[in-house]
Amino acid sequence: MMTIQTSNLGFPRLGRKREWKKAIESYWANKIDAPTLNQQLTDLHKENLLLQKNYNLTSVPVGDFSLYDHILDTSLLFNIIPERFQGRALDNDLLFDIARGNKEHVASALIKWFNTNYHYIVPEWDNVEPKLNDNVLLERFKYAQSINVNAHPVIVGPITFVKLSKGGSQSFEEKVNTLLPLYKEVLQSLVDAGAEYIQIDEPVLVEDDSASFEDITRTAYNYFDEAGLSNHLVIQTYFERVNLKFLNSLPVKGLGLDFVHDNGYNLKQIKDGDLDKNKSLYAGIIDGRNVWAADIEAKKSLIDTLQNATNNLVIQPSSSLLHVPVSLDDETLDESIAEGLSFATEKLDELDALRRLFNDDDSQKFDELKARYDRFQNQSFKNLEYDFDSVRTTRQSPFKVRKKAQDARLNLPDLPTTTIGSFPQSQEVRKFRADWKNNRITDEDYKTFLKNEIARWIKIQEDIGLDVLVHGEFERNDMVEFFGEKLQGFLVTKYGWVQSYGSRAVKPPIIYGDVKWTEPLTVKETLYAQSLTDRPVKGMLTGPVTILNWSFERVDLPRETVQDQIALAINEEVLALEKAGIQIIQVDEPALREGLPLRSEYHEDYLNKAVRSFKLATSSVADETQIHTHMCYSQFGQIIHAIYDLDADVISIETSRSHGDLIKDFEDITYDLGIGLGVYDIHSPRIPTESEITEAINRALQEIDRSLFWVNPDCGLKTRKEDEVREALTVLVNSVDKLRKSTNPATV
């Protein structure tokens, strides 16, 4: 009988209680030096490696751990360093400056990693000289060996790396060919060091256009074959299906396939005989992107099927576990719900249970997990009825009519200025929230603090000269978790953190039951802020698509049903804000593009349902009420028409890190709704100059009607320091003031 092996594609970097984040941010704040940072992260890496070893994995990944982002690590490995940062020592500070920017230079672009909420730093090829720098991957592999961990190195493959890059005069194929000798040198060093196999991540091979670069993919892996490396290489794909016949034709040891998010196609190809039985099959059978316990009985049946397709079967998660929290061990949850959950370590336990069952005829752990799963499935969390058809999904009047009513009511100046919603979550804010949650201060003390903070920031915004204000969201820990705490049907964890970008961690709520609005969520704070000023204050909400995409969604209902349940809840809050007299309501959808399926055949259905849910949440208001929305850090060209179909009165979109690339998308559409393009990067401590902001505005006005244009930062300001926010917003307002006074609006 075949021996089943187990492996993993990647493990969360954050640590069980965000130790990774705290160490890095302590370094940024000059509280620890570089050697201390490196030692703390080495200790955490060791902990992660040994933890995975304890779950009896045949092989543990090395190369998934990073100081910021694994794509940025690959850029530095091959000297793909942005031109503005070249000539510096290759150290932590260079890595962080590329990722975050500094006083002299803007950061590199930040883009969603396929259809997840993880962001990678886009490699820039302008005027680079590729070469092999310090081989950190080899160092980490040797470290794993030194602590007696059987590890396999992980590296982003040349096709994926170049496909996710930008800039440079070389063609796609020329860039790949330039890198191949460098990849060969790295791969050979790992083989020489004893690597049994090397995981090469090529997720771009699941995308629609993968057929267009099959030739260069074949060229690359033939090159490695000619170098004698092919028997050590495993190509890992995830998030969708592949063309298995093509992938099977490549000269490599094994192939990694996603059997969770492939819509059944990878399994069909396996059954059709498209896999060479002599190739190792690395089967992603445990969901690496959601937190629900596996149907362990179904996984057993899947393994039975896959065993017939290969002579060597390795079972693994469907993707890196980067996208889920570390462990349930520290949570105190209702047992009836907790039994249905599985974080990163629990997923490794599921793999171990299956390994024991097949290899050792040991069913104890398997039977325990099956019993837990069955008990959870028998819980009744869904029994509510909804009347979706009773709520409007189109505004009462077209935009031109609404705009006249809104202009008359709001009386805003030319090029109105605003922010995206949140202001700095200072240590004081976080301390008061923690003290309140842990009953160290009274409800009244906490409410008084929030009122004082709101009042202080209303005054700051007025002094700076912003036209449309916000209350600052000081009562909110996160733009999705906050709503998860208040809406029925959501579960909020204590330590369920996942990495979003850099040191930014989010704690996605878990949707386990029917969603319902039971009381006002944001009205008190927004109404109080409005009472302090004559300028309009925006109500700030998160939209249904984003709440769903940034939560761990239930899988027992169609996705669109859950999304529409959330939309009805947000609609209730929108109407409550309007009834309270709030004139502008922003319903953010930064994750609309993120959830777009990787295969274009599913795009129209996804976007139609997303647009419907947003309109279900926002269309019931009067013409005079102005609806805003916001999106950030994504590639919007594919969805520009869906963005228009949202029919929001004003949309604000990030363009700072994409350096204005989004403007090109407006050349293909007549966008006659209100729009604000983010004119500076809030994820960098760097303060923009007036000339930079002015240039960004003027470039946008070449494609967008000035009467429709708003000026704002590219995202919320909660991660910035107060002095940075004051200074940057002052520059923004001063730039707009000069533009307003200019006799020729196109110049300064």
XYZ file of C-alpha atoms in Angstrom:
748
model
C 0.000 0.000 0.000
C 1.188 3.521 -0.830
C 2.583 5.581 2.043
C 0.842 8.933 2.297
C 3.166 11.874 2.963
C 2.205 15.277 4.357
C 3.580 18.715 3.644
C 2.775 22.400 3.959
C 3.122 25.310 1.539
C 3.648 28.074 4.077
C 2.910 29.053 7.681
C 1.649 32.351 9.191
C 4.517 34.756 9.921
C 2.672 36.792 12.519
C 3.084 34.487 15.478
C 0.317 33.360 17.780
C 0.022 36.808 19.399
C 1.520 38.967 16.619
C 5.089 38.712 17.894
C 6.366 39.259 14.325
C 4.440 42.512 13.952
C 5.499 43.814 17.354
C 9.179 43.149 16.704
C 9.169 44.879 13.314
C 7.235 47.899 14.557
C 9.554 48.183 17.565
C 12.439 48.404 15.117
C 10.677 51.067 13.081
C 10.109 53.046 16.302
C 13.834 52.746 17.189
C 13.007 50.756 20.326
C 15.235 47.852 19.259
C 18.278 47.665 16.981
C 18.815 45.510 13.897
C 20.589 42.617 15.708
C 17.778 42.444 18.255
C 15.165 42.459 15.495
C 16.953 39.689 13.625
C 17.266 37.601 16.775
C 13.607 37.996 17.715
C 12.499 37.006 14.234
C 14.923 34.077 14.165
C 13.411 32.861 17.438
C 9.909 33.133 15.974
C 10.980 31.345 12.794
C 12.410 28.547 14.912
C 9.166 28.291 16.857
C 7.189 28.032 13.610
C 9.468 25.358 12.187
C 9.381 23.212 15.324
C 5.624 23.609 15.671
C 5.104 22.249 12.159
C 7.558 19.431 12.826
C 5.471 18.431 15.832
C 2.562 17.669 13.497
C 4.686 15.034 11.796
C 4.910 16.743 8.421
C 7.110 14.838 6.015
C 8.576 18.197 5.032
C 8.308 21.718 6.441
C 8.516 24.831 4.201
C 11.441 27.252 4.488
C 11.387 30.527 2.567
C 7.824 31.425 3.483
C 9.109 33.420 6.472
C 9.953 37.038 5.685
C 10.658 40.424 7.232
C 7.880 41.944 5.125
C 6.823 40.130 1.941
C 8.086 37.068 0.080
C 7.847 38.756 -3.331
C 9.989 41.633 -2.074
C 12.457 39.058 -0.717
C 12.710 37.581 -4.211
C 13.288 41.045 -5.694
C 16.181 41.666 -3.322
C 17.592 38.187 -3.910
C 17.910 38.939 -7.635
C 18.773 42.643 -7.250
C 15.494 43.847 -8.787
C 15.725 47.051 -6.796
C 13.758 50.187 -7.765
C 16.012 52.704 -9.443
C 15.380 55.356 -6.767
C 16.678 53.010 -4.056
C 19.728 51.669 -5.881
C 23.295 52.157 -4.630
C 22.515 51.356 -1.011
C 23.623 48.525 1.234
C 21.405 45.462 1.077
C 19.984 45.441 4.589
C 16.732 45.584 6.543
C 16.456 49.337 6.112
C 16.571 49.078 2.328
C 13.880 46.383 2.401
C 11.618 48.471 4.630
C 12.183 51.667 2.611
C 11.190 49.960 -0.643
C 8.063 48.660 1.068
C 7.119 51.806 3.014
C 8.895 54.683 1.306
C 11.019 57.269 3.095
C 11.338 61.055 3.180
C 13.071 61.126 -0.192
C 11.331 58.410 -2.185
C 7.892 56.874 -2.624
C 7.291 53.225 -1.825
C 6.838 50.546 -4.440
C 3.311 49.654 -5.481
C 1.254 47.437 -3.220
C -1.102 44.983 -4.953
C -3.447 42.247 -3.778
C -2.031 38.735 -3.986
C -4.416 37.206 -6.530
C -7.905 37.167 -4.953
C -6.801 37.243 -1.309
C -6.469 40.043 1.236
C -2.688 39.652 1.310
C -0.700 42.373 -0.509
C 2.687 42.016 -2.186
C 5.271 44.629 -3.140
C 5.412 44.910 -6.925
C 8.922 44.342 -8.381
C 10.172 47.223 -10.552
C 12.437 46.525 -13.526
C 13.371 50.047 -14.628
C 17.157 50.250 -15.096
C 17.965 47.249 -12.933
C 21.008 45.000 -13.158
C 19.877 41.526 -12.091
C 22.428 39.563 -10.100
C 22.431 37.189 -7.164
C 22.638 38.944 -3.819
C 22.941 37.293 -0.407
C 21.250 33.914 -0.633
C 18.951 34.266 2.366
C 16.932 31.239 1.257
C 20.020 29.022 1.536
C 20.765 30.460 4.985
C 17.246 29.700 6.217
C 17.345 26.195 4.784
C 20.626 25.494 6.569
C 19.149 26.928 9.763
C 16.243 24.482 9.552
C 18.749 21.655 9.128
C 20.667 22.881 12.169
C 17.598 22.460 14.391
C 16.856 19.022 12.932
C 13.830 20.012 10.847
C 13.338 18.157 7.566
C 12.593 21.153 5.347
C 12.038 21.998 1.728
C 12.941 25.450 0.363
C 10.173 27.634 -1.092
C 10.753 30.211 -3.808
C 8.449 32.150 -6.113
C 8.961 30.804 -9.621
C 10.392 32.881 -12.488
C 7.132 32.956 -14.448
C 5.067 34.216 -11.523
C 7.737 36.653 -10.349
C 8.092 38.331 -13.724
C 4.350 38.244 -14.422
C 3.728 40.186 -11.215
C 6.440 42.738 -12.017
C 6.246 46.101 -13.766
C 8.512 48.430 -15.727
C 11.670 47.907 -17.735
C 12.207 47.837 -21.481
C 12.644 44.076 -21.760
C 9.825 41.803 -22.837
C 8.272 39.284 -20.470
C 10.291 36.503 -22.087
C 13.532 38.491 -21.953
C 13.099 39.154 -18.228
C 12.509 35.471 -17.528
C 15.548 34.461 -19.563
C 17.652 37.042 -17.712
C 16.687 35.506 -14.386
C 17.088 31.831 -15.304
C 20.868 31.612 -14.637
C 20.317 33.294 -11.271
C 17.509 30.915 -10.386
C 19.713 27.997 -11.448
C 22.470 29.151 -9.121
C 20.056 29.430 -6.186
C 18.416 26.082 -6.897
C 21.756 24.330 -7.305
C 23.001 25.739 -4.000
C 19.941 24.319 -2.262
C 20.339 20.906 -3.871
C 24.021 20.889 -2.913
C 22.988 21.712 0.660
C 20.781 18.625 0.755
C 17.326 19.808 -0.335
C 15.341 16.736 -1.351
C 12.927 18.930 -3.246
C 12.316 22.638 -3.824
C 8.841 24.133 -3.896
C 8.524 26.577 -6.784
C 5.353 28.605 -6.474
C 3.792 29.351 -9.869
C 0.219 30.470 -9.070
C 0.000 32.523 -12.281
C -0.409 29.225 -14.098
C -4.020 29.097 -12.873
C -4.950 32.369 -14.589
C -6.813 32.764 -17.865
C -3.831 33.979 -19.853
C -1.490 31.194 -18.754
C -1.748 29.672 -22.257
C -0.076 32.782 -23.659
C 3.109 32.149 -21.692
C 3.289 28.373 -21.924
C 6.263 28.619 -24.310
C 8.403 30.653 -21.912
C 7.279 28.424 -19.032
C 8.466 25.368 -20.954
C 11.719 27.154 -21.825
C 12.357 27.933 -18.158
C 11.780 24.434 -16.838
C 13.649 22.810 -19.735
C 16.560 25.056 -18.746
C 16.431 23.720 -15.195
C 16.165 20.177 -16.565
C 19.277 20.639 -18.673
C 21.057 21.789 -15.518
C 20.139 18.501 -13.822
C 17.683 20.074 -11.399
C 14.341 18.729 -12.597
C 14.208 15.783 -10.183
C 14.290 18.244 -7.286
C 11.576 20.659 -8.428
C 7.901 20.710 -7.471
C 5.699 23.306 -9.156
C 2.977 24.445 -6.750
C -0.221 26.067 -8.018
C -3.194 27.193 -5.967
C -6.396 29.277 -5.860
C -7.838 27.745 -9.054
C -7.474 25.031 -11.686
C -4.586 24.529 -14.074
C -4.155 23.121 -17.550
C -2.944 19.804 -16.198
C -1.945 18.377 -19.569
C 0.484 21.254 -20.056
C 1.733 21.230 -16.477
C 2.223 17.474 -16.653
C 4.449 17.910 -19.709
C 7.021 19.965 -17.777
C 10.160 18.136 -16.612
C 9.706 18.355 -12.830
C 9.504 15.936 -9.902
C 5.967 16.823 -8.863
C 2.955 19.070 -9.222
C 0.913 20.843 -6.569
C -2.806 21.270 -7.276
C -5.646 22.936 -5.394
C -8.560 20.543 -4.877
C -10.570 23.012 -2.751
C -10.950 26.147 -4.896
C -10.675 24.573 -8.351
C -14.440 24.206 -8.871
C -13.874 20.484 -9.367
C -11.783 20.859 -12.534
C -8.451 19.619 -11.183
C -10.087 16.450 -9.905
C -11.809 15.947 -13.253
C -8.466 16.235 -15.050
C -6.972 13.721 -12.659
C -9.802 11.285 -13.354
C -9.314 11.868 -17.084
C -5.770 10.553 -16.749
C -3.970 13.852 -17.429
C -1.348 13.213 -14.724
C 1.697 11.012 -15.271
C 1.595 8.462 -12.434
C 5.359 8.757 -12.076
C 5.035 12.399 -11.071
C 4.465 13.121 -7.394
C 1.078 14.676 -6.729
C 1.019 17.349 -4.020
C -2.695 17.461 -3.349
C -4.139 20.573 -1.687
C -7.081 18.971 0.077
C -7.360 21.071 3.284
C -8.706 24.615 2.794
C -5.810 27.020 3.335
C -7.997 30.126 3.114
C -10.917 29.533 5.447
C -11.253 28.532 9.071
C -13.851 25.772 8.912
C -12.908 22.285 9.958
C -12.536 19.839 7.097
C -15.153 17.263 6.315
C -12.602 14.638 7.223
C -14.683 11.779 5.827
C -14.903 13.534 2.453
C -11.135 14.115 2.506
C -10.586 10.405 3.089
C -12.691 9.626 0.015
C -10.738 12.164 -2.028
C -7.454 10.543 -1.017
C -8.837 7.148 -2.047
C -9.454 8.593 -5.516
C -6.107 10.392 -5.786
C -4.114 7.326 -4.775
C -5.055 5.724 -8.064
C -3.597 8.627 -10.050
C -0.013 8.670 -8.794
C 2.719 6.488 -7.367
C 3.580 9.149 -4.799
C 0.857 11.154 -3.042
C 1.598 14.070 -0.710
C -1.384 15.730 0.994
C -1.212 19.387 1.985
C -3.297 22.524 2.462
C -4.736 24.063 -0.700
C -2.429 27.087 -0.326
C -0.062 28.652 2.164
C -1.606 28.949 5.627
C -0.555 32.603 5.579
C -4.246 33.403 5.085
C -5.547 31.921 8.359
C -4.790 32.527 12.069
C -2.203 30.438 13.886
C -4.090 28.507 16.548
C -7.357 28.037 18.396
C -5.511 27.196 21.611
C -5.802 30.663 23.137
C -9.425 31.268 22.174
C -12.379 31.064 24.556
C -15.264 30.386 22.207
C -18.651 28.775 22.461
C -17.845 25.084 22.099
C -20.737 24.508 19.717
C -19.076 26.884 17.239
C -15.448 26.181 18.098
C -15.919 22.525 17.141
C -16.452 23.645 13.560
C -13.274 25.722 13.351
C -9.748 24.954 12.182
C -6.854 27.445 12.196
C -3.346 26.775 10.851
C -2.224 24.312 13.511
C -5.575 22.529 13.480
C -5.261 22.108 9.724
C -1.908 20.432 10.223
C -3.616 18.198 12.770
C -6.201 17.242 10.140
C -3.405 16.251 7.769
C -1.781 14.219 10.526
C -5.065 12.447 11.285
C -5.374 11.395 7.650
C -1.737 10.312 7.519
C -2.194 8.158 10.623
C -5.374 6.621 9.220
C -3.841 5.588 5.895
C -0.295 4.744 6.970
C -0.727 3.317 10.473
C -4.351 2.189 10.461
C -4.724 4.529 13.464
C -8.216 6.030 13.362
C -8.360 7.617 16.820
C -7.643 11.189 15.766
C -9.643 10.763 12.566
C -12.675 9.565 14.540
C -12.376 12.484 16.969
C -12.288 15.043 14.167
C -15.162 13.350 12.364
C -17.286 13.434 15.523
C -16.534 17.141 16.042
C -17.413 17.922 12.445
C -20.674 15.993 12.639
C -21.693 17.717 15.889
C -21.083 21.154 14.379
C -23.066 20.361 11.248
C -26.050 19.427 13.408
C -26.099 22.835 15.104
C -28.869 25.148 13.910
C -27.570 28.657 13.275
C -29.778 29.558 10.329
C -33.504 30.071 10.644
C -34.189 33.703 9.698
C -36.368 34.776 6.779
C -35.511 37.689 4.465
C -37.521 39.737 2.006
C -34.794 40.885 -0.374
C -37.297 42.077 -2.973
C -38.829 44.686 -0.651
C -35.656 46.826 -0.634
C -34.755 49.109 -3.562
C -31.737 48.228 -5.701
C -31.744 51.437 -7.781
C -31.668 55.052 -6.651
C -34.830 57.100 -6.967
C -33.333 59.412 -9.639
C -30.371 59.325 -12.040
C -27.075 60.868 -10.944
C -27.479 64.195 -12.762
C -30.711 64.836 -10.903
C -29.215 63.709 -7.592
C -26.130 65.859 -8.066
C -28.172 69.045 -8.396
C -30.034 68.239 -5.199
C -26.816 67.364 -3.364
C -24.950 70.453 -4.603
C -27.756 72.676 -3.402
C -27.838 70.994 -0.003
C -24.074 70.703 0.621
C -22.796 73.863 -1.115
C -19.239 72.525 -1.359
C -16.370 74.425 -3.033
C -14.507 73.541 -6.216
C -12.336 70.416 -5.763
C -13.780 69.478 -2.346
C -11.343 67.915 0.099
C -11.959 65.067 2.513
C -10.322 61.998 4.030
C -11.238 58.345 3.656
C -12.528 57.998 7.206
C -10.157 56.862 9.933
C -7.658 58.890 11.957
C -4.650 57.605 13.927
C -5.242 54.763 16.327
C -2.736 56.105 18.831
C -1.390 54.156 21.783
C -3.799 56.108 23.957
C -6.770 55.106 21.797
C -5.744 51.454 21.844
C -5.127 51.553 25.608
C -8.548 53.030 26.382
C -10.233 50.431 24.162
C -8.297 47.590 25.799
C -9.021 48.941 29.298
C -12.716 49.172 28.473
C -12.885 45.676 26.982
C -11.121 44.280 30.061
C -13.406 46.179 32.476
C -10.601 48.351 33.804
C -12.623 51.494 33.070
C -16.357 52.114 33.052
C -18.571 52.459 29.989
C -18.998 56.126 30.870
C -15.244 56.726 31.068
C -14.797 55.154 27.640
C -17.641 57.142 26.078
C -16.190 60.354 27.497
C -12.785 59.560 26.021
C -14.296 58.833 22.599
C -16.237 62.095 22.652
C -13.122 64.047 23.569
C -11.118 62.387 20.797
C -13.851 63.021 18.229
C -14.107 66.673 19.291
C -10.330 67.122 19.123
C -10.140 65.760 15.598
C -13.129 67.718 14.348
C -11.249 70.838 15.485
C -8.040 69.612 13.786
C -9.876 69.039 10.505
C -11.506 72.461 10.651
C -8.169 74.129 11.400
C -6.510 72.346 8.471
C -9.360 73.452 6.211
C -10.923 70.201 5.020
C -14.354 70.585 3.461
C -16.009 67.294 4.432
C -15.102 65.865 7.818
C -15.211 62.459 9.523
C -15.542 61.474 13.159
C -12.331 59.421 13.041
C -13.539 55.904 13.894
C -11.740 55.820 17.264
C -14.264 53.330 18.601
C -13.349 50.841 15.859
C -10.573 48.287 15.973
C -10.982 47.348 12.306
C -13.365 48.336 9.527
C -14.814 44.817 9.263
C -14.296 43.386 12.730
C -16.205 46.347 14.214
C -19.319 45.367 12.255
C -18.722 41.704 13.042
C -18.941 42.571 16.736
C -22.288 44.274 16.309
C -24.187 42.270 13.707
C -25.975 39.044 14.524
C -24.460 35.938 12.931
C -20.789 36.923 13.346
C -18.159 35.534 15.707
C -15.149 37.652 16.694
C -12.004 35.943 17.962
C -9.371 37.230 20.363
C -6.218 36.156 18.536
C -7.457 35.294 15.047
C -4.994 37.631 13.319
C -3.841 37.325 9.718
C -1.341 39.403 7.752
C -2.743 41.883 5.253
C 0.405 43.779 4.212
C 3.713 44.350 5.950
C 3.084 44.555 9.678
C -0.589 45.292 9.161
C -2.679 42.511 10.672
C -6.442 42.123 10.594
C -8.726 39.882 12.599
C -11.462 38.721 10.231
C -14.769 37.922 11.914
C -16.282 34.516 11.279
C -19.768 34.335 9.750
C -21.368 31.274 11.287
C -25.086 32.088 11.089
C -27.714 34.341 9.557
C -26.771 38.036 9.537
C -29.099 40.615 11.054
C -29.024 44.312 12.056
C -30.542 44.698 15.519
C -29.654 48.286 16.557
C -27.806 51.390 15.280
C -24.079 50.776 14.938
C -22.497 54.149 14.149
C -25.198 56.789 14.595
C -24.216 58.101 18.046
C -20.599 58.894 17.181
C -21.410 60.328 13.760
C -24.238 62.498 15.073
C -22.072 63.787 17.914
C -19.326 64.756 15.453
C -21.859 66.537 13.241
C -23.117 68.528 16.251
C -19.650 70.061 16.640
C -19.329 71.612 13.172
C -21.236 73.353 10.405
C -19.327 71.363 7.793
C -20.784 68.026 6.669
C -19.559 64.932 8.513
C -19.625 61.646 6.614
C -21.230 58.558 8.066
C -18.679 55.758 7.675
C -19.731 52.180 6.929
C -18.189 49.096 5.362
C -19.994 47.595 2.382
C -21.445 44.085 2.136
C -18.972 42.766 -0.442
C -15.995 43.857 1.646
C -17.468 42.560 4.893
C -17.947 39.184 3.222
C -14.550 39.129 1.493
C -12.737 40.187 4.659
C -14.546 37.733 6.874
C -14.236 33.993 7.051
C -17.466 33.177 5.260
C -19.814 30.334 5.966
C -19.824 27.684 3.286
C -23.209 26.086 3.886
C -25.104 28.791 1.956
C -24.544 30.278 -1.503
C -22.099 33.130 -1.244
C -24.501 35.662 -2.727
C -27.150 34.828 -0.122
C -24.801 35.682 2.734
C -23.689 38.824 0.888
C -27.268 40.012 0.471
C -28.008 39.310 4.132
C -25.147 41.658 5.022
C -26.424 44.199 2.477
C -29.813 44.356 4.180
C -28.096 44.948 7.519
C -25.995 47.804 6.096
C -29.097 49.250 4.444
C -30.707 49.498 7.892
C -27.705 51.460 9.170
C -27.649 53.720 6.101
C -31.295 54.613 6.698
C -30.642 55.173 10.408
C -27.859 57.648 9.577
C -30.036 59.423 7.023
C -32.917 59.671 9.496
C -30.508 61.233 12.014
C -29.701 63.988 9.500
C -26.356 62.811 8.125
C -26.042 64.188 4.589
C -23.111 62.121 3.285
C -22.754 58.387 3.897
C -19.687 56.472 2.761
C -20.051 52.719 2.251
C -16.560 51.404 1.575
C -15.901 48.511 -0.800
C -12.091 48.167 -0.900
C -12.396 44.405 -1.375
C -14.755 44.410 -4.361
C -11.949 43.643 -6.821
C -10.229 41.312 -4.386
C -13.002 38.744 -4.504
C -13.044 38.639 -8.302
C -12.552 35.018 -9.415
C -9.291 34.341 -11.186
C -11.036 32.820 -14.200
C -12.875 35.304 -16.432
C -15.768 32.925 -17.026
C -16.904 33.668 -13.466
C -16.349 37.447 -13.566
C -19.709 38.615 -14.847
C -21.663 36.576 -12.338
C -19.477 37.739 -9.433
C -19.622 41.418 -10.414
C -23.356 41.396 -11.055
C -23.963 39.963 -7.603
C -21.493 42.369 -5.992
C -23.122 45.385 -7.642
C -26.559 44.164 -6.620
C -25.489 43.802 -2.985
C -23.942 47.280 -2.863
C -27.070 48.808 -4.382
C -29.243 46.798 -2.012
C -27.309 48.458 0.815
C -27.352 52.027 -0.528
C -30.243 52.712 -2.893
C -33.039 53.404 -0.417
C -31.855 56.921 0.484
C -33.312 60.171 -0.857
C -31.734 62.005 -3.793
C -30.306 64.656 -1.445
C -28.283 62.073 0.497
C -24.862 61.634 -1.062
C -23.482 58.091 -1.156
C -19.706 57.675 -1.266
C -17.633 54.505 -1.582
C -13.928 53.755 -1.486
C -11.571 51.184 -3.033
C -7.842 50.759 -2.684
C -4.720 48.828 -3.739
C -5.930 46.710 -6.566
C -6.012 46.448 -10.346
C -9.228 48.169 -11.333
C -9.099 48.011 -15.124
C -11.043 44.743 -15.243
C -13.868 46.107 -13.102
C -14.094 49.764 -14.099
C -17.539 49.223 -15.623
C -18.773 47.473 -12.482
C -17.462 50.382 -10.417
C -19.553 52.680 -12.576
C -22.570 50.398 -12.172
C -22.424 50.814 -8.384
C -23.944 54.246 -9.067
C -22.258 55.795 -6.031
C -22.423 59.581 -6.063
C -18.686 59.733 -5.287
C -16.049 57.013 -5.379
C -12.542 57.481 -4.019
C -9.864 55.196 -5.443
C -6.189 54.773 -4.559
C -3.759 55.839 -7.254
C -0.674 56.974 -5.329
C 1.286 53.709 -5.276
C 0.215 52.826 -8.774
C 1.700 56.194 -9.704
C -1.375 57.268 -11.628
C -1.717 54.118 -13.733
C -5.435 53.991 -12.938
C -6.006 57.182 -14.913
C -5.474 55.143 -18.082
C -8.547 53.074 -17.249
C -10.711 56.171 -17.557
C -9.696 56.564 -21.171
C -11.977 53.610 -21.971
C -15.098 54.820 -20.164
C -17.077 58.011 -19.848
C -17.134 58.276 -16.061
C -19.730 60.915 -15.270
C -20.084 60.255 -11.532
C -18.200 61.944 -8.700
C -14.685 60.637 -8.116
C -11.716 61.241 -5.848
C -8.328 59.789 -6.738
C -5.982 59.310 -3.775
C -3.212 61.859 -4.192
C -0.732 60.618 -1.613
C 0.324 57.309 -0.064
C -0.826 56.956 3.535
C 1.064 53.692 4.052
C 4.361 55.555 3.974
C 5.637 57.927 6.687
C 6.821 60.215 3.903
C 5.088 63.617 3.697
C 4.066 64.506 0.111
C 5.081 67.786 -1.452
C 2.654 70.344 -2.860
C 4.066 69.844 -6.337
C 3.458 66.075 -6.152
C -0.152 66.526 -5.099
C -0.733 69.233 -7.665
C 0.741 67.049 -10.416
C -1.489 64.132 -9.358
C -4.598 66.325 -9.473
C -3.739 67.881 -12.808
C -3.068 64.519 -14.393
C -6.450 63.248 -13.216
C -8.233 66.343 -14.497
C -7.037 65.518 -17.995
C -9.530 62.624 -17.986
C -12.098 63.600 -15.337
C -14.519 66.515 -15.288
C -13.378 69.033 -12.667
C -16.931 69.475 -11.380
C -16.952 65.787 -10.425
C -13.499 65.659 -8.847
C -12.694 65.281 -5.140
C -9.260 65.380 -3.469
C -8.339 62.937 -0.722
C -5.573 60.663 0.597
C -5.568 57.186 -0.887
C -6.819 55.323 2.183
C -7.692 55.668 5.868
C -5.162 57.254 8.223
C -5.408 54.959 11.239
C -1.867 53.571 10.824
C -0.150 56.969 10.678
C 1.161 59.188 13.475
C -0.737 62.344 14.333
C 2.016 64.756 13.275
C 2.310 62.959 9.917
C -1.438 63.260 9.343
C -1.561 66.941 10.244
C 1.395 67.799 8.022
C 0.272 65.734 5.021
C -3.334 66.976 5.103
C -2.107 70.554 5.405
C -0.036 70.058 2.252
C -3.089 68.568 0.529
C -5.365 71.486 1.458
C -2.731 74.100 0.558
C -2.266 72.473 -2.848
C -6.007 72.595 -3.514
C -6.251 76.210 -2.336
C -3.620 77.229 -4.888
C -5.404 75.314 -7.636
C -8.675 77.034 -6.775
C -7.009 80.436 -6.996
C -5.257 79.647 -10.253
C -6.593 81.537 -13.247
C -5.862 78.498 -15.435
C -7.230 75.368 -13.706
C -4.869 73.096 -15.630
C -1.711 74.658 -14.175
C -0.405 76.282 -11.044
